[in-house]
Structure formats: C-alpha cells, structure tokens
Amino acid sequence: MNTSESSGIIVQKRIVSAVIILAGALACTFPAAASTAGRDPAWAQVGRAKRTIAEGNIGLALKQLHDVLRIETNNADAHYLLGELYRGEKKFDAAIVHYNAVIKYASTLSVPSKEIDARFSILLCYTNSDMVIRDRAVTNILRFAETKRDPTVSWRLHYFLGDYYEKLGNEVRAMYHYTNADAIAWLNADRIKHYSRDAAQERAGERAEHARIAATELPSQRMLMYRISKLYNRAKDFNNEKRCLMRASDYEFAEGTKETAKIDQYIAERLNVLKQLPPPKGERSK
C-alpha cells in the first residue's frame, strides 16, 4: 500500500469517527426528540383514550389522557375528557381544574362548542358538591352568555344556576333563574326544542363518556317546569304549581330513563290531585 492510499484510509476513518461522535452528541443533546420519535400525534392518542372509555377501562383512559398532556399541555380535548371522567368519579376539584384548562386553551378544541360545555360542567360540579360559587363567577358566566347572543346558552345557564341555588336552599334565587330560563324558552321555543333534542342525541352518541352522569342533568322544558312546580309546592302556592305541571305536560323528555319515568309518574299523579282544587277567583276550571 503506497503512502497516498494509506493517508486516504486514515482520513476516511477519521470522518466516520467524527460522524459517530456527532451522532452521539446529538442524541444526548436532544433526548426528548429521540424518545418521542414515532409516537402517535396527540389527536390519535385522544381518539385511543375515547375508545378505552367506551370499553369501560377508566383507569387506563386517565393514564392515556395524562400522557397526552405530558407532550401537549394545551390539548383542550384531553382536558375536556379528563374533566368529564373526574366529574363522573365525583372528584369535582380535579374536574374543575381541567374544565378551566379547556376554557384557557379553547382555541385548540376540535369541537369549539365544548368550551361552553366546560363552563356549564363547572356549574354542575358546584351543584353536585358542597362547593360555593362566588358571586363574581356567576357574574362572569352571565356576561359570557351575553357575548354569545345565543338563547340556548342563556337558557342553559339560568337553568343550571336555578338548580344550583335550589340545592343550596336559596329558593328565591332558584326561582329567579328558573323563571328567566322559562322566559327565554317562551321567546325561543323552536331553538330550545331543537337544542334539547340534539343534546339528547349527542349524549346517546357519546354515552360511554357520560355513562355515570344522570340523564336528569340534561336541561329540558319538562324538567324546568317540574322544578318550578316543586318550588311553588313548597311555598304552598298550589294554583301556580298546577299551572306549571300542566305546562310540563306539553313537553316530553328527549331521553327516557328510570329517573325521568319517576318524574313522569309524579307529574301525572300530582295533577290528578291538583285538579280537585277549586280554581282561583275569576278563572274557569280546567
């Protein structure tokens, strides 16, 4: 082997050694890139978590969704599902954290309306726990509803606030919000009817995600009039109770369950009792 060939081999060996050293340095410098290479995109992982929820493996789904957040902390879809799962587990503090993250990162939602759902789910967390909604929070969500200029948003808001204050024992505020919801529904009957139907269909389509959330949480005009009638009953205002139950009879629940069947039976039986009462002065009996 002559001198020039020997020199060429030495140069090639040095180049190969340099490449190996450089590759090792890059792997050390960017370990995260190496570890995440080949990993499914976040949207695919969220889809996998949904399938896991449908299979009933909530523990694994929680792990999968938290894995998504480790690589994409602003993934609002993952936060929304975590909020739903934690609410189903009655871990309301954790659920609220994730719902607030949905609101913060709303621009990343695959379905923009989930931001509104997250806001209402926060109210549901309050209504199903001992936590107290601050007046400022109520004011903020009322303002939010105004900005949307959508009667279904305002109707749902007043419905859930009425539910919250009723459970809190503040029947004056409960009646205020329930009657506001009724007034909105009266002025926007078709919009509210279509929303109630669509909400029930969506719930049926995503039943696995909401499996442990009662159907009675779905707002409807029948449920609203039933709730108002109960307040009148406690106030011993039986004529207005009767009026509300008669209006409730004009509507149906979009989804039939054991809970709604009990309410249907109550409305029918209570109306039979109230029909025996004499009508108010100046009003014909019905």
Short mmCIF file of C-alpha atoms in Angstrom, two decimals:
data_model
loop_
_atom_site.label_atom_id
_atom_site.label_comp_id
_atom_site.label_asym_id
_atom_site.label_seq_id
_atom_site.Cartn_x
_atom_site.Cartn_y
_atom_site.Cartn_z
CA MET A 1 0.00 0.00 0.00
CA ASN A 2 1.50 3.35 -1.02
CA THR A 3 1.57 6.45 1.11
CA SER A 4 -1.35 8.20 -0.63
CA GLU A 5 -3.69 5.20 -0.18
CA SER A 6 -2.72 4.94 3.48
CA SER A 7 -3.45 8.59 4.01
CA GLY A 8 -6.88 8.24 2.35
CA ILE A 9 -7.86 5.37 4.63
CA ILE A 10 -6.82 7.34 7.69
CA VAL A 11 -8.91 10.32 6.55
CA GLN A 12 -11.98 8.11 5.94
CA LYS A 13 -11.62 6.54 9.40
CA ARG A 14 -11.41 9.99 10.96
CA ILE A 15 -14.57 11.11 9.11
CA VAL A 16 -16.50 8.01 10.24
CA SER A 17 -15.32 8.55 13.84
CA ALA A 18 -16.38 12.20 13.68
CA VAL A 19 -19.86 11.25 12.41
CA ILE A 20 -20.30 8.70 15.21
CA ILE A 21 -19.20 11.23 17.83
CA LEU A 22 -21.53 13.88 16.37
CA ALA A 23 -24.50 11.47 16.31
CA GLY A 24 -23.86 10.58 19.96
CA ALA A 25 -23.68 14.22 20.90
CA LEU A 26 -26.95 15.00 19.13
CA ALA A 27 -28.70 12.10 20.88
CA CYS A 28 -27.50 13.41 24.24
CA THR A 29 -28.47 16.97 23.38
CA PHE A 30 -31.99 16.11 22.15
CA PRO A 31 -33.15 13.09 24.17
CA ALA A 32 -36.79 14.22 24.09
CA ALA A 33 -36.83 14.21 20.32
CA ALA A 34 -35.37 10.73 20.25
CA SER A 35 -37.82 9.42 22.83
CA THR A 36 -40.91 10.87 21.11
CA ALA A 37 -39.90 9.84 17.61
CA GLY A 38 -42.51 7.52 16.17
CA ARG A 39 -45.10 8.37 18.84
CA ASP A 40 -48.68 8.90 17.60
CA PRO A 41 -49.87 12.51 17.32
CA ALA A 42 -51.91 13.86 20.20
CA TRP A 43 -55.22 13.70 18.33
CA ALA A 44 -54.68 9.99 17.68
CA GLN A 45 -53.90 9.37 21.36
CA VAL A 46 -57.07 11.23 22.38
CA GLY A 47 -59.03 9.03 19.98
CA ARG A 48 -57.47 5.94 21.55
CA ALA A 49 -58.47 7.21 25.01
CA LYS A 50 -62.07 7.64 23.82
CA ARG A 51 -62.13 4.03 22.69
CA THR A 52 -60.72 2.98 26.04
CA ILE A 53 -63.51 4.90 27.79
CA ALA A 54 -66.05 3.14 25.57
CA GLU A 55 -64.60 -0.17 26.73
CA GLY A 56 -65.12 0.89 30.34
CA ASN A 57 -61.45 0.99 31.33
CA ILE A 58 -61.47 4.37 33.06
CA GLY A 59 -58.14 3.88 34.83
CA LEU A 60 -56.29 3.26 31.58
CA ALA A 61 -58.11 6.14 29.88
CA LEU A 62 -56.97 8.54 32.63
CA LYS A 63 -53.38 7.39 32.10
CA GLN A 64 -53.65 7.79 28.33
CA LEU A 65 -55.05 11.32 28.61
CA HIS A 66 -52.41 12.40 31.11
CA ASP A 67 -49.79 11.02 28.71
CA VAL A 68 -51.21 13.33 26.05
CA LEU A 69 -50.84 16.31 28.37
CA ARG A 70 -47.22 15.43 29.09
CA ILE A 71 -46.35 16.06 25.46
CA GLU A 72 -49.02 18.69 24.72
CA THR A 73 -50.12 20.53 27.84
CA ASN A 74 -52.50 22.80 25.94
CA ASN A 75 -54.56 19.96 24.43
CA ALA A 76 -58.08 21.10 25.31
CA ASP A 77 -59.71 17.89 24.05
CA ALA A 78 -57.71 15.84 26.56
CA HIS A 79 -58.52 18.32 29.34
CA TYR A 80 -62.23 18.11 28.50
CA LEU A 81 -62.31 14.32 28.67
CA LEU A 82 -60.39 14.36 31.94
CA GLY A 83 -62.90 16.83 33.34
CA GLU A 84 -65.77 14.55 32.33
CA LEU A 85 -64.13 11.47 33.82
CA TYR A 86 -63.25 13.16 37.11
CA ARG A 87 -66.77 14.59 37.37
CA GLY A 88 -68.13 11.09 36.84
CA GLU A 89 -65.84 9.93 39.67
CA LYS A 90 -67.16 12.82 41.82
CA LYS A 91 -63.65 14.30 42.03
CA PHE A 92 -65.00 17.76 41.47
CA ASP A 93 -61.86 19.74 42.36
CA ALA A 94 -59.84 17.86 39.74
CA ALA A 95 -62.65 18.15 37.20
CA ILE A 96 -62.82 21.94 37.62
CA VAL A 97 -59.06 22.25 37.08
CA HIS A 98 -59.38 20.52 33.70
CA TYR A 99 -62.54 22.38 32.68
CA ASN A 100 -60.75 25.67 33.36
CA ALA A 101 -57.90 24.41 31.17
CA VAL A 102 -60.44 23.79 28.40
CA ILE A 103 -61.51 27.43 28.66
CA LYS A 104 -57.88 28.61 28.70
CA TYR A 105 -56.89 26.54 25.66
CA ALA A 106 -60.25 26.72 23.86
CA SER A 107 -58.59 27.66 20.57
CA THR A 108 -57.20 24.09 20.33
CA LEU A 109 -60.60 22.35 20.68
CA SER A 110 -61.62 20.12 17.79
CA VAL A 111 -65.26 20.99 18.64
CA PRO A 112 -65.41 24.70 19.66
CA SER A 113 -68.78 24.33 21.46
CA LYS A 114 -67.04 22.20 24.10
CA GLU A 115 -65.87 25.46 25.68
CA ILE A 116 -69.48 26.25 26.54
CA ASP A 117 -69.99 22.70 27.79
CA ALA A 118 -66.92 23.08 30.01
CA ARG A 119 -68.34 26.25 31.57
CA PHE A 120 -71.63 24.53 32.32
CA SER A 121 -69.87 21.44 33.61
CA ILE A 122 -68.13 23.65 36.17
CA LEU A 123 -71.59 24.69 37.38
CA LEU A 124 -72.59 21.02 37.56
CA CYS A 125 -69.55 20.34 39.73
CA TYR A 126 -70.72 23.04 42.12
CA THR A 127 -74.33 21.83 42.13
CA ASN A 128 -73.24 18.28 42.96
CA SER A 129 -70.82 19.16 45.74
CA ASP A 130 -70.57 21.34 48.82
CA MET A 131 -68.53 23.99 46.99
CA VAL A 132 -69.91 27.52 46.81
CA ILE A 133 -70.00 29.57 43.61
CA ARG A 134 -68.68 33.06 44.19
CA ASP A 135 -70.89 35.91 43.02
CA ARG A 136 -68.09 37.08 40.70
CA ALA A 137 -68.11 33.68 38.97
CA VAL A 138 -71.86 33.98 38.39
CA THR A 139 -71.42 37.49 37.00
CA ASN A 140 -68.64 36.32 34.68
CA ILE A 141 -70.63 33.47 33.22
CA LEU A 142 -73.69 35.69 32.76
CA ARG A 143 -71.52 38.10 30.78
CA PHE A 144 -70.14 35.19 28.79
CA ALA A 145 -73.68 34.15 27.86
CA GLU A 146 -74.46 37.69 26.71
CA THR A 147 -71.45 37.74 24.39
CA LYS A 148 -72.61 34.55 22.67
CA ARG A 149 -76.01 36.05 21.77
CA ASP A 150 -77.36 32.51 21.71
CA PRO A 151 -80.65 31.89 23.59
CA THR A 152 -79.77 28.24 24.22
CA VAL A 153 -76.63 29.33 26.10
CA SER A 154 -78.56 31.79 28.29
CA TRP A 155 -81.35 29.24 28.83
CA ARG A 156 -78.92 26.53 29.96
CA LEU A 157 -77.09 28.99 32.18
CA HIS A 158 -80.19 30.11 34.07
CA TYR A 159 -81.39 26.51 34.30
CA PHE A 160 -78.17 25.33 35.94
CA LEU A 161 -77.95 28.36 38.22
CA GLY A 162 -81.52 27.68 39.33
CA ASP A 163 -80.57 24.07 40.03
CA TYR A 164 -77.51 25.19 42.00
CA TYR A 165 -79.40 27.66 44.20
CA GLU A 166 -82.26 25.20 44.74
CA LYS A 167 -79.84 22.60 46.07
CA LEU A 168 -78.21 25.31 48.17
CA GLY A 169 -81.62 26.06 49.74
CA ASN A 170 -81.86 29.58 48.30
CA GLU A 171 -85.30 29.22 46.73
CA VAL A 172 -85.65 32.93 45.92
CA ARG A 173 -82.59 32.90 43.68
CA ALA A 174 -83.54 29.49 42.32
CA MET A 175 -86.96 30.79 41.25
CA TYR A 176 -85.34 33.90 39.72
CA HIS A 177 -83.08 31.84 37.46
CA TYR A 178 -85.70 29.21 36.64
CA THR A 179 -88.23 31.85 35.57
CA ASN A 180 -85.56 33.59 33.49
CA ALA A 181 -84.91 30.28 31.74
CA ASP A 182 -88.64 29.85 31.17
CA ALA A 183 -88.97 33.35 29.69
CA ILE A 184 -86.08 32.67 27.29
CA ALA A 185 -87.67 29.37 26.26
CA TRP A 186 -91.02 31.06 25.72
CA LEU A 187 -89.44 33.55 23.29
CA ASN A 188 -87.26 30.96 21.56
CA ALA A 189 -89.40 27.82 21.66
CA ASP A 190 -88.10 26.19 18.46
CA ARG A 191 -84.43 26.86 19.24
CA ILE A 192 -84.77 25.38 22.73
CA LYS A 193 -86.75 22.37 21.46
CA HIS A 194 -84.10 21.59 18.84
CA TYR A 195 -81.29 22.06 21.33
CA SER A 196 -82.88 19.62 23.82
CA ARG A 197 -83.32 17.01 21.09
CA ASP A 198 -79.79 17.45 19.75
CA ALA A 199 -78.27 17.35 23.25
CA ALA A 200 -80.01 14.05 23.96
CA GLN A 201 -78.79 12.60 20.66
CA GLU A 202 -75.24 13.75 21.36
CA ARG A 203 -75.40 12.19 24.80
CA ALA A 204 -76.59 8.92 23.28
CA GLY A 205 -73.74 9.05 20.77
CA GLU A 206 -71.17 9.69 23.50
CA ARG A 207 -72.85 7.54 26.13
CA ALA A 208 -69.60 5.94 27.24
CA GLU A 209 -68.11 9.32 28.10
CA HIS A 210 -71.14 10.27 30.19
CA ALA A 211 -72.17 6.83 31.44
CA ARG A 212 -72.20 7.82 35.10
CA ILE A 213 -73.81 11.22 34.60
CA ALA A 214 -77.57 11.22 35.21
CA ALA A 215 -79.91 11.90 32.32
CA THR A 216 -81.74 14.38 34.57
CA GLU A 217 -78.74 16.70 34.21
CA LEU A 218 -79.85 17.32 30.63
CA PRO A 219 -81.90 20.54 30.70
CA SER A 220 -85.36 20.40 29.17
CA GLN A 221 -88.54 22.41 29.39
CA ARG A 222 -90.38 19.48 31.01
CA MET A 223 -87.71 19.27 33.70
CA LEU A 224 -87.72 23.05 34.12
CA MET A 225 -91.48 23.27 34.67
CA TYR A 226 -91.27 20.32 37.07
CA ARG A 227 -88.57 22.11 39.08
CA ILE A 228 -90.58 25.35 39.24
CA SER A 229 -93.70 23.42 40.29
CA LYS A 230 -91.77 21.91 43.21
CA LEU A 231 -90.80 25.38 44.41
CA TYR A 232 -94.44 26.52 44.24
CA ASN A 233 -95.44 23.36 46.10
CA ARG A 234 -93.08 24.15 48.97
CA ALA A 235 -94.46 27.70 49.04
CA LYS A 236 -98.00 26.19 49.16
CA ASP A 237 -98.91 28.10 46.00
CA PHE A 238 -100.90 25.24 44.57
CA ASN A 239 -102.53 27.14 41.71
CA ASN A 240 -99.16 28.10 40.23
CA GLU A 241 -97.92 24.59 40.93
CA LYS A 242 -100.83 23.24 38.89
CA ARG A 243 -100.17 25.73 36.10
CA CYS A 244 -96.53 24.65 35.84
CA LEU A 245 -97.37 20.95 35.86
CA MET A 246 -99.94 21.48 33.12
CA ARG A 247 -97.28 23.25 31.06
CA ALA A 248 -94.86 20.42 31.81
CA SER A 249 -97.41 18.06 30.26
CA ASP A 250 -96.95 19.87 26.94
CA TYR A 251 -93.36 18.62 26.73
CA GLU A 252 -91.59 15.26 26.77
CA PHE A 253 -88.18 14.14 27.95
CA ALA A 254 -85.88 13.57 25.00
CA GLU A 255 -84.43 10.52 26.74
CA GLY A 256 -86.37 8.04 28.82
CA THR A 257 -84.67 6.71 31.95
CA LYS A 258 -85.72 5.41 35.37
CA GLU A 259 -85.26 8.93 36.77
CA THR A 260 -87.39 10.61 34.13
CA ALA A 261 -90.03 7.86 34.40
CA LYS A 262 -90.41 8.68 38.11
CA ILE A 263 -90.86 12.36 37.28
CA ASP A 264 -93.45 11.49 34.60
CA GLN A 265 -95.38 9.47 37.17
CA TYR A 266 -95.16 12.27 39.75
CA ILE A 267 -96.47 14.87 37.27
CA ALA A 268 -99.46 12.71 36.32
CA GLU A 269 -100.36 11.80 39.91
CA ARG A 270 -99.87 15.31 41.26
CA LEU A 271 -102.00 16.82 38.51
CA ASN A 272 -104.84 14.45 39.39
CA VAL A 273 -104.70 15.75 42.96
CA LEU A 274 -104.47 19.41 41.97
CA LYS A 275 -107.37 19.16 39.52
CA GLN A 276 -109.64 18.59 42.51
CA LEU A 277 -108.75 22.04 43.85
CA PRO A 278 -111.10 24.92 43.07
CA PRO A 279 -109.69 27.37 40.50
CA PRO A 280 -108.60 30.87 41.54
CA LYS A 281 -111.27 33.56 41.55
CA GLY A 282 -112.09 34.80 38.05
CA GLU A 283 -110.60 31.69 36.36
CA ARG A 284 -112.58 28.82 34.93
CA SER A 285 -111.77 25.29 35.98
CA LYS A 286 -109.80 23.20 33.51
#
